[in-house]
Coordinates of C-alpha atoms and ligand atoms in Angstrom, one line a residue:
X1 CA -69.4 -91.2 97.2
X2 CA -67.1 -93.2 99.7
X3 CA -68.4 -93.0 103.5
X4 CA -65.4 -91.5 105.8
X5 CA -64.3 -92.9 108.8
X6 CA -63.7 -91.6 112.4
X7 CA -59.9 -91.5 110.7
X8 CA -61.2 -89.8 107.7
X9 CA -59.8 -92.9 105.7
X10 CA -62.6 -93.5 102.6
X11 CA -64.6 -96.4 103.3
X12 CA -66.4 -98.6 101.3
X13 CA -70.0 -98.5 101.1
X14 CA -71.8 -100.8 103.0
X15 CA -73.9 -103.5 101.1
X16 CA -77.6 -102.5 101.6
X17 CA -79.8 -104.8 103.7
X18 CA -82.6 -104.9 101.4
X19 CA -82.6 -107.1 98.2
X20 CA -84.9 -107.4 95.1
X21 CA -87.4 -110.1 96.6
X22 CA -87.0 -111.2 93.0
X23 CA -84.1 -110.4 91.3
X24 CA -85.5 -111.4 87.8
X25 CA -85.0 -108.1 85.5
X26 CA -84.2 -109.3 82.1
X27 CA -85.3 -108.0 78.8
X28 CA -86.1 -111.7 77.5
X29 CA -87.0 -114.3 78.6
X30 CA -88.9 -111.8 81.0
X31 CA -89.9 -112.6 84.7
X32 CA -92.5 -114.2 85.4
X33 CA -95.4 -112.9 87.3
X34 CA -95.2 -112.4 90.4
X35 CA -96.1 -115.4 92.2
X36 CA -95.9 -117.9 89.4
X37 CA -95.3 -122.1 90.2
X38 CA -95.8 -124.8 87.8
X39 CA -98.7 -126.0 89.4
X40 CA -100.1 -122.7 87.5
X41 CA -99.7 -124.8 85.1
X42 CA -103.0 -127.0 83.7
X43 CA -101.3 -130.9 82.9
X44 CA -104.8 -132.3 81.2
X45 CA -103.2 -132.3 77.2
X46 CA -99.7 -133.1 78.2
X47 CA -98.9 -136.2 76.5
X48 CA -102.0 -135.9 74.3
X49 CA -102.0 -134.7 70.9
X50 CA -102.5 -130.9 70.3
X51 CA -105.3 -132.1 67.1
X52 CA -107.4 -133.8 70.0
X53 CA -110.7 -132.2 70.8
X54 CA -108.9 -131.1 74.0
X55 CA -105.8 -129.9 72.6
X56 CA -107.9 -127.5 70.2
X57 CA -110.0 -126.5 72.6
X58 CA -106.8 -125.6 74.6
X59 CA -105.4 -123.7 71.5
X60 CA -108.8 -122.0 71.2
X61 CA -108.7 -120.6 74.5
X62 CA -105.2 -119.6 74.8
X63 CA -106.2 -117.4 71.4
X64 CA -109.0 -116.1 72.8
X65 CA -107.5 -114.8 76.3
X66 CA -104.8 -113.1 73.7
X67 CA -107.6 -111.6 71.7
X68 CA -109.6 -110.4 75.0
X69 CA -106.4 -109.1 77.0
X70 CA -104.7 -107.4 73.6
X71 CA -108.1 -105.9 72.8
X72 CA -107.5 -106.7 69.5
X73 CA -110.2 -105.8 67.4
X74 CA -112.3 -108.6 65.2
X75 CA -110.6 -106.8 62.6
X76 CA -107.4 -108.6 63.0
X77 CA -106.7 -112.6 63.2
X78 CA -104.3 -113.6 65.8
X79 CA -102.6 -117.4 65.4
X80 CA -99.9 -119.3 67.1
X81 CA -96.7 -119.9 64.8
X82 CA -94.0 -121.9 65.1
X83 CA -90.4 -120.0 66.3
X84 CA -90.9 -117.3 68.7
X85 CA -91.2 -113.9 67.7
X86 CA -88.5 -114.3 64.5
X87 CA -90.4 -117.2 63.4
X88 CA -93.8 -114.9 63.3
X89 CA -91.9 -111.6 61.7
X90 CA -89.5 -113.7 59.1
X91 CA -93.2 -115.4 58.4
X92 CA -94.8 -112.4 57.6
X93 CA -91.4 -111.1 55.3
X94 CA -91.4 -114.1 53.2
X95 CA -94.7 -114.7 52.7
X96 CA -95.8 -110.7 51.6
X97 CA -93.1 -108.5 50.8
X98 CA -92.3 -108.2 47.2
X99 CA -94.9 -106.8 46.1
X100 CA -94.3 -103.4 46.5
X101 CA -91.0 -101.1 47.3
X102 CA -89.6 -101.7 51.1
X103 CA -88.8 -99.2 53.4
X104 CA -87.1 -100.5 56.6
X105 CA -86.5 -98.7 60.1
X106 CA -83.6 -99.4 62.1
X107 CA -82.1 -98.6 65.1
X108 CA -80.8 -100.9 67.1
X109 CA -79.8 -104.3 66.9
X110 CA -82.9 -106.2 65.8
X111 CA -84.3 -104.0 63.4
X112 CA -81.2 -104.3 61.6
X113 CA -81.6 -107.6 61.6
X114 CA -84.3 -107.6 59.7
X115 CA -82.7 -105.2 57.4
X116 CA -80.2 -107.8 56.7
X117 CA -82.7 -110.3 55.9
X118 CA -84.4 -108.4 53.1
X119 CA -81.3 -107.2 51.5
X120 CA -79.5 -110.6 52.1
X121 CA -81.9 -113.3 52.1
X122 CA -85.3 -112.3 50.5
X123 CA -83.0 -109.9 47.6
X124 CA -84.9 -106.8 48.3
X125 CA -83.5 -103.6 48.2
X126 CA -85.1 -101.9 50.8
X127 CA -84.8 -98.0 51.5
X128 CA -83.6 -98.1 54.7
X129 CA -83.9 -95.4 57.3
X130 CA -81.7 -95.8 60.1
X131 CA -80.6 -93.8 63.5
X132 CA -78.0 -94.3 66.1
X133 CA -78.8 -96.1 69.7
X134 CA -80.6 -93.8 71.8
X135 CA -82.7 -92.3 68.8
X136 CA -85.0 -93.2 66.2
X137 CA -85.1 -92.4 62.3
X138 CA -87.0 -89.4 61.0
X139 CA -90.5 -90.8 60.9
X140 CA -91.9 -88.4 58.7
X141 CA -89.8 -89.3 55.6
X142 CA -91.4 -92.5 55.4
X143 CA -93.2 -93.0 52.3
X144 CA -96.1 -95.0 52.9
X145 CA -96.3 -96.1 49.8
X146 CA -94.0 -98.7 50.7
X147 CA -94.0 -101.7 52.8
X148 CA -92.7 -100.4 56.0
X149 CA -90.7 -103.0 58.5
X150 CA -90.0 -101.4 61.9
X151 CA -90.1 -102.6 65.8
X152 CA -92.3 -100.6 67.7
X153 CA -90.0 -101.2 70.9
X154 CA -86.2 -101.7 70.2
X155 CA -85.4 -103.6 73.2
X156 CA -81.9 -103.3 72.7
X157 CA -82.0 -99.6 72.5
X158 CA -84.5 -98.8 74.9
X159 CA -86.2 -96.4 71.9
X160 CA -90.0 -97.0 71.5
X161 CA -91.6 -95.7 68.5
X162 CA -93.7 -92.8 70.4
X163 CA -97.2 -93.6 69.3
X164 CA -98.9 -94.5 65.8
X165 CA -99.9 -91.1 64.4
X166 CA -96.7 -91.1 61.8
X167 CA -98.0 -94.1 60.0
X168 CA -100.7 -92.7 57.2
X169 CA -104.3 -94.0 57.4
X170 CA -104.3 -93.8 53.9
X171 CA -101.5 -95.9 53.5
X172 CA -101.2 -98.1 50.0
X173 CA -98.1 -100.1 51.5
X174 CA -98.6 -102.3 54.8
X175 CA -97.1 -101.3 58.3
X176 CA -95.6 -104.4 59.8
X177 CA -94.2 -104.2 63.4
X178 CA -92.1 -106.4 65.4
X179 CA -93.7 -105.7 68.7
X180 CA -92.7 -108.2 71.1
X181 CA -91.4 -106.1 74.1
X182 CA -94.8 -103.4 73.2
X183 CA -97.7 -105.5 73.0
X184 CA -99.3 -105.3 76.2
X185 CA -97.4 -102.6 77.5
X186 CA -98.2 -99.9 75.3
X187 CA -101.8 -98.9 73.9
X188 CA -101.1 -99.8 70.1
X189 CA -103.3 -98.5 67.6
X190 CA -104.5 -101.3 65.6
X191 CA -105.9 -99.7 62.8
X192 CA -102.5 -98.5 62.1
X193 CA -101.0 -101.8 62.0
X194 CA -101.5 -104.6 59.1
X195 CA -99.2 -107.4 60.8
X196 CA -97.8 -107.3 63.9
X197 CA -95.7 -110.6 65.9
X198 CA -95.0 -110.5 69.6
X199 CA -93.5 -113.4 71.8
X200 CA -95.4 -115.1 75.1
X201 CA -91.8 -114.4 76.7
X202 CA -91.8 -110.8 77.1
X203 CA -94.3 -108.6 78.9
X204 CA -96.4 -111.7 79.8
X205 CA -93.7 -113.4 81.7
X206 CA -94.6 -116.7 79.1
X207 CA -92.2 -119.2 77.3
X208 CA -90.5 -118.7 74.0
X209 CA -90.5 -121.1 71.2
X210 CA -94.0 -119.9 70.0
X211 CA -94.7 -116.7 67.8
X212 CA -98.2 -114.6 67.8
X213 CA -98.8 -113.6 64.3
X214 CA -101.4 -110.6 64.3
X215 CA -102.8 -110.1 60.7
X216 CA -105.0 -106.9 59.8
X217 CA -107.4 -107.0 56.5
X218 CA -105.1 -105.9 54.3
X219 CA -102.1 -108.0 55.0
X220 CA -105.1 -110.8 54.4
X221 CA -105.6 -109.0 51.2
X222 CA -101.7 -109.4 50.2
X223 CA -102.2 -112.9 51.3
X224 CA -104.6 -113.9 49.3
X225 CA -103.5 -111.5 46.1
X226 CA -99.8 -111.9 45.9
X227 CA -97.7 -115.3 45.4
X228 CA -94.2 -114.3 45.7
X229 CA -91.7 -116.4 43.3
X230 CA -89.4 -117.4 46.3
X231 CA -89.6 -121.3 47.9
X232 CA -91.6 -121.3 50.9
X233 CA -90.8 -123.6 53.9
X234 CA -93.9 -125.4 55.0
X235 CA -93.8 -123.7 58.3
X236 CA -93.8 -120.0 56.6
X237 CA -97.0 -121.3 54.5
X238 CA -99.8 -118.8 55.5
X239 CA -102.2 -119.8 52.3
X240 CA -103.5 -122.9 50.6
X241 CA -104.3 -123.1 47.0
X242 CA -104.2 -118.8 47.6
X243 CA -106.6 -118.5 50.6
X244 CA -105.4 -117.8 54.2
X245 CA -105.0 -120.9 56.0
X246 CA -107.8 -120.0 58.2
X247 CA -107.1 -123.0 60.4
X248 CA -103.7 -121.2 61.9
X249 CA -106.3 -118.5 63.7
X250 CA -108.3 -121.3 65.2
X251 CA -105.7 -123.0 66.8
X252 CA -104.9 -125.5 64.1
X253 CA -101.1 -124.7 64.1
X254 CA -99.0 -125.3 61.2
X255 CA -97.0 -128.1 62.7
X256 CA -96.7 -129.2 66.7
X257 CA -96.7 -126.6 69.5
X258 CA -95.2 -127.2 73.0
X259 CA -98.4 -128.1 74.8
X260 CA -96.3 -126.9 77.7
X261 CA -95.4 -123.7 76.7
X262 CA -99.2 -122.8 75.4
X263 CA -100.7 -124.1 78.8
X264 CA -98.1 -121.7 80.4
X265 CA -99.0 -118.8 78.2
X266 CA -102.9 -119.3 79.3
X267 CA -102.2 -119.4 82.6
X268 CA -100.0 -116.0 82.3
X269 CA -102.6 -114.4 80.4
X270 CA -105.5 -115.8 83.3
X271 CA -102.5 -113.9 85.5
X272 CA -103.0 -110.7 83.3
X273 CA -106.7 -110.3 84.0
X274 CA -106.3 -110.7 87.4
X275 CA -104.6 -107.7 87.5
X276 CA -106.9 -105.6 85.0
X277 CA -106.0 -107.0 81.6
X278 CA -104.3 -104.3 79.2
X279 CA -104.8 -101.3 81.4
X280 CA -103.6 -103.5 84.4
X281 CA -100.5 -104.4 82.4
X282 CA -99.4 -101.0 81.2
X283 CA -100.3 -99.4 84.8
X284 CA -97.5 -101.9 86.6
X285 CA -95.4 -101.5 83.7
X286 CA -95.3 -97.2 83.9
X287 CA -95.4 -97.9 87.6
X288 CA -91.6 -99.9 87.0
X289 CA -90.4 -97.6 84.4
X290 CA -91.4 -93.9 87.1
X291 CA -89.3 -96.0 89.7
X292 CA -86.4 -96.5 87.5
X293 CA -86.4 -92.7 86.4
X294 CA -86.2 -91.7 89.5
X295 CA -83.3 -93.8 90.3
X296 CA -81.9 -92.3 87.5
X297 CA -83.0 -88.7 88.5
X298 CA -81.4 -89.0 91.5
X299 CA -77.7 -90.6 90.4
X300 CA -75.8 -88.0 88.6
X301 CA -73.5 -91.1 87.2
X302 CA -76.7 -92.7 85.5
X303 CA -78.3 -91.7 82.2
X304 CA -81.1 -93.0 80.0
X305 CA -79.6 -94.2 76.5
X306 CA -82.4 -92.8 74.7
X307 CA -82.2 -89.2 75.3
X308 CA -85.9 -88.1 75.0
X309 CA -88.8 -89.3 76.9
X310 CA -91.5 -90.0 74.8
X311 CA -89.5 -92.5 72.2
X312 CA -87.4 -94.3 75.8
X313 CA -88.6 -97.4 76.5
X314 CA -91.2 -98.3 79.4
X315 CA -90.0 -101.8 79.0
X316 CA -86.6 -102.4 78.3
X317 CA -85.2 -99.7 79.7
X318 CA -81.2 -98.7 78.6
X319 CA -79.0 -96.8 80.8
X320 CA -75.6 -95.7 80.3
X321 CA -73.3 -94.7 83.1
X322 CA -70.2 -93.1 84.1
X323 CA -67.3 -93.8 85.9
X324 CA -67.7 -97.8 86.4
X325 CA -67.7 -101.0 84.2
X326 CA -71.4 -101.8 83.6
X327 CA -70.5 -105.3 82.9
X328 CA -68.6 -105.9 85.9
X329 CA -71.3 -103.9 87.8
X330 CA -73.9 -106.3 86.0
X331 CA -71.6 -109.6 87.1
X332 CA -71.0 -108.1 90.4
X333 CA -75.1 -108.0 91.0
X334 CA -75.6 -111.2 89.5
X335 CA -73.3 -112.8 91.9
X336 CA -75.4 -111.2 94.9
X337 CA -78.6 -112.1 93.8
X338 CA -79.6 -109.0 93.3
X339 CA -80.2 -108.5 89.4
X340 CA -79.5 -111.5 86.9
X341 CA -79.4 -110.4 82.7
X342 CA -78.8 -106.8 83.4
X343 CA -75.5 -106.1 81.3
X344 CA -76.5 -104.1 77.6
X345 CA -77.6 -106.1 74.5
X346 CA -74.2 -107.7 73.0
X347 CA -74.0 -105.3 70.2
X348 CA -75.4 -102.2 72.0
X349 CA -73.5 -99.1 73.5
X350 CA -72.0 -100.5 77.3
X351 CA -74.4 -100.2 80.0
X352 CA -77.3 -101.6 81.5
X353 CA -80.5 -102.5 80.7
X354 CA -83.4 -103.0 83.1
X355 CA -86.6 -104.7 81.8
X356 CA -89.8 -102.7 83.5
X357 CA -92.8 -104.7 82.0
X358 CA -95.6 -105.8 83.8
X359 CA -94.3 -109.3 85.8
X360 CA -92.0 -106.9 87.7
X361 CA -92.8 -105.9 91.0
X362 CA -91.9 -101.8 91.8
X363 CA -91.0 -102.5 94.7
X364 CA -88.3 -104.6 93.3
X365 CA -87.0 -101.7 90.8
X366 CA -87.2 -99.8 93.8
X367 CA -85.0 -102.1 96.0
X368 CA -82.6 -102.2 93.4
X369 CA -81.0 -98.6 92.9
X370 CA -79.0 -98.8 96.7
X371 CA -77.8 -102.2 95.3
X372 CA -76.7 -99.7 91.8
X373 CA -74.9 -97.3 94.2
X374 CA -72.9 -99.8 95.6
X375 CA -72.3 -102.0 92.3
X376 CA -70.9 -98.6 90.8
X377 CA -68.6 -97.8 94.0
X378 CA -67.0 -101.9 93.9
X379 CA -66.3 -101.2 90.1
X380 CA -64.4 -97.9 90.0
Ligands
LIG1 C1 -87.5 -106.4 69.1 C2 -87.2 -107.9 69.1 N1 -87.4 -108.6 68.0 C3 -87.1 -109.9 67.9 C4 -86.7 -110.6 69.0 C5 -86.4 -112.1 68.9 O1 -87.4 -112.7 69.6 P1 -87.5 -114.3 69.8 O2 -86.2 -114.7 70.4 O3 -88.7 -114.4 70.7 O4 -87.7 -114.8 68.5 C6 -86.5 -109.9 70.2 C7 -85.9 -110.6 71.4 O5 -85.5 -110.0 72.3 C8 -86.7 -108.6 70.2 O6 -86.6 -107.9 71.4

């Protein structure tokens, strides 16, 4: 929609005078919250040794402002593992499946990933249920007699699972969800799930390099009743001599954290509850996700990938569009400081992909869809 001139000549749109005040939206490493400097940061164990009483006690506490903002129920154990969010899901795939058929969910790229892994690497030969970008599998045919893998958010996709009814209470096999860009944005039913990872570098605005490895009773159970004849890497080793490694959930990490990146992820989480813990969290993050669909309401170029709105995404949200080169519109914003990261996942369908979780200011999704208009009229 060019502007015309007093000659009637088609002009180019003007650049709007408003920019994002922070133009951080990407799906990972996330922003970080609003406000955030390094002197958030606490410096007391840096240089010290994570086994120290104060390096435990540190551990301790970052653990227990996960349990208390998650509202994770003493039901489940919650530890600090080495390798980000893979590190805490490939964990959890070596060290339980096997005992029972696999059923794996994928639609988009990282749920696939993990199909690869237990057909390539851990020799499974998983039923696999899979669905195009933009949708999700047929929950319902999943047999819950199986181990079931899935990710509850497919940040690459922008398709959320839409809530945990469709996985059986009854269930003889164990859910396990890769739920880095959910936890903390969604309500998640924990009673549903036996194992679930997340990373301090999505919704929380934290660092990567760490995992969070959430562990129900019965994935304790498997733990403790299942030795799976594959070689274990010391830092996949969840049991000794056949009981959990209790020490993992009590800060007593497997090998040595980044004091750094733990003191950061405390600080974040002292962040969350200062603006309402959980319900805080998943109030900003709607609040993002409304103002993005109604930049996309009001665009007739723009669409959501995922087609139907209770499985799309309040975090990474996935747009396709019409009409323009997202990637060129993504470089082209980039280059203004308007929006860095925003282009689509490597491997998913062209477009753009706008992370909504809760270290995002509205105002800043807000500020952004002139600066979309205008990307999308330089790229024609
Ligand atoms: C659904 C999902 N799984 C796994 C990962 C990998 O996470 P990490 O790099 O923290 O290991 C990501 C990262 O974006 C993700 O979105």
């Amino acid at each position: 929609m060019l502007n015309k001139t007093a000659t009637g000549a088609a002009a180019r749109r003007e650049k709007p005078k408003m920019r994002p005040a922070r133009p951080y939206f990407s799906s990972g490493p996330c922003a970080k919250p609003p406000g955030w400097i390094p002197d958030w940061i606490d410096q007391r164990i840096l240089g010290r040794s994570h086994r120290s009483g104060l390096g435990k006690e540190r551990l301790q506490l970052c653990i227990d402002l996960m349990r208390e903002v998650l509202q994770l129920p003493d039901t489940h154990r919650i530890g600090i593992v080495p390798a980000s969010d893979t590190g805490a899901f490939e964990m959890a795939m070596w060290s339980m499946l096997g005992a029972r058929p696999v059923t794996c969910l994928a639609w988009e790229s990282f749920g696939e990933g993990w199909v690869t892994d237990a057909v390539k690497q851990l020799r499974l030969d998983p039923n696999v249920l899979r669905a195009d970008y933009g949708q999700l599998p047929e929950l319902d045919q999943v047999d819950w007699s199986n181990d079931v893998l899935f990710t509850w958010n497919g940040t690459t996709s922008g398709v959320r699972v839409p809530n945990g009814d469709w996985i059986a209470a009854d269930r003889e096999g164990l859910s396990f969800a890769d739920a880095t860009s959910a936890v903390l944005a969604y309500d998640l039913p924990w009673d549903r799930i036996d194992v679930a990872t997340f990373s301090w570098q999505k919704v929380l605005g934290g660092e990567g390099a760490h995992g969070v490895l959430i562990l129900g009773p019965r994935a304790v159970e498997r733990l403790e009743s299942y030795t799976p004849d594959r070689p274990l890497p010391k830092v996949f080793r969840l049991t000794k001599a056949g009981k959990l490694n209790e020490g993992i959930f009590k800060g007593e990490t497997i090998n040595t954290p980044s004091m750094l990146a733990v003191e950061d992820a405390i600080a974040v989480l002292q962040w969350a509850k200062r603006v309402g813990g959980l319900k805080g969290l998943m109030a900003r993050t709607e609040a993002n996700a409304a103002a993005l669909d109604r930049i996309v309401a009001e665009r007739h170029w723009l669409r959501h990938l995922a087609q139907s709105p209770e499985i799309r995404s309040r975090t990474s949200v996935c747009l396709t569009l019409e009409g323009a080169d997202p990637k060129k519109m993504a470089k082209l914003l980039e280059a203004e400081e308007v929006a860095y990261d925003i282009a689509a996942y490597r491997d998913a369908p062209p477009g753009l992909r706008i992370w909504c979780g809760a270290t995002v200011e509205t105002a800043d999704i807000e500020t952004l869809g002139p600066w979309l208009d205008w990307a999308w009229e330089q790229c024609q």
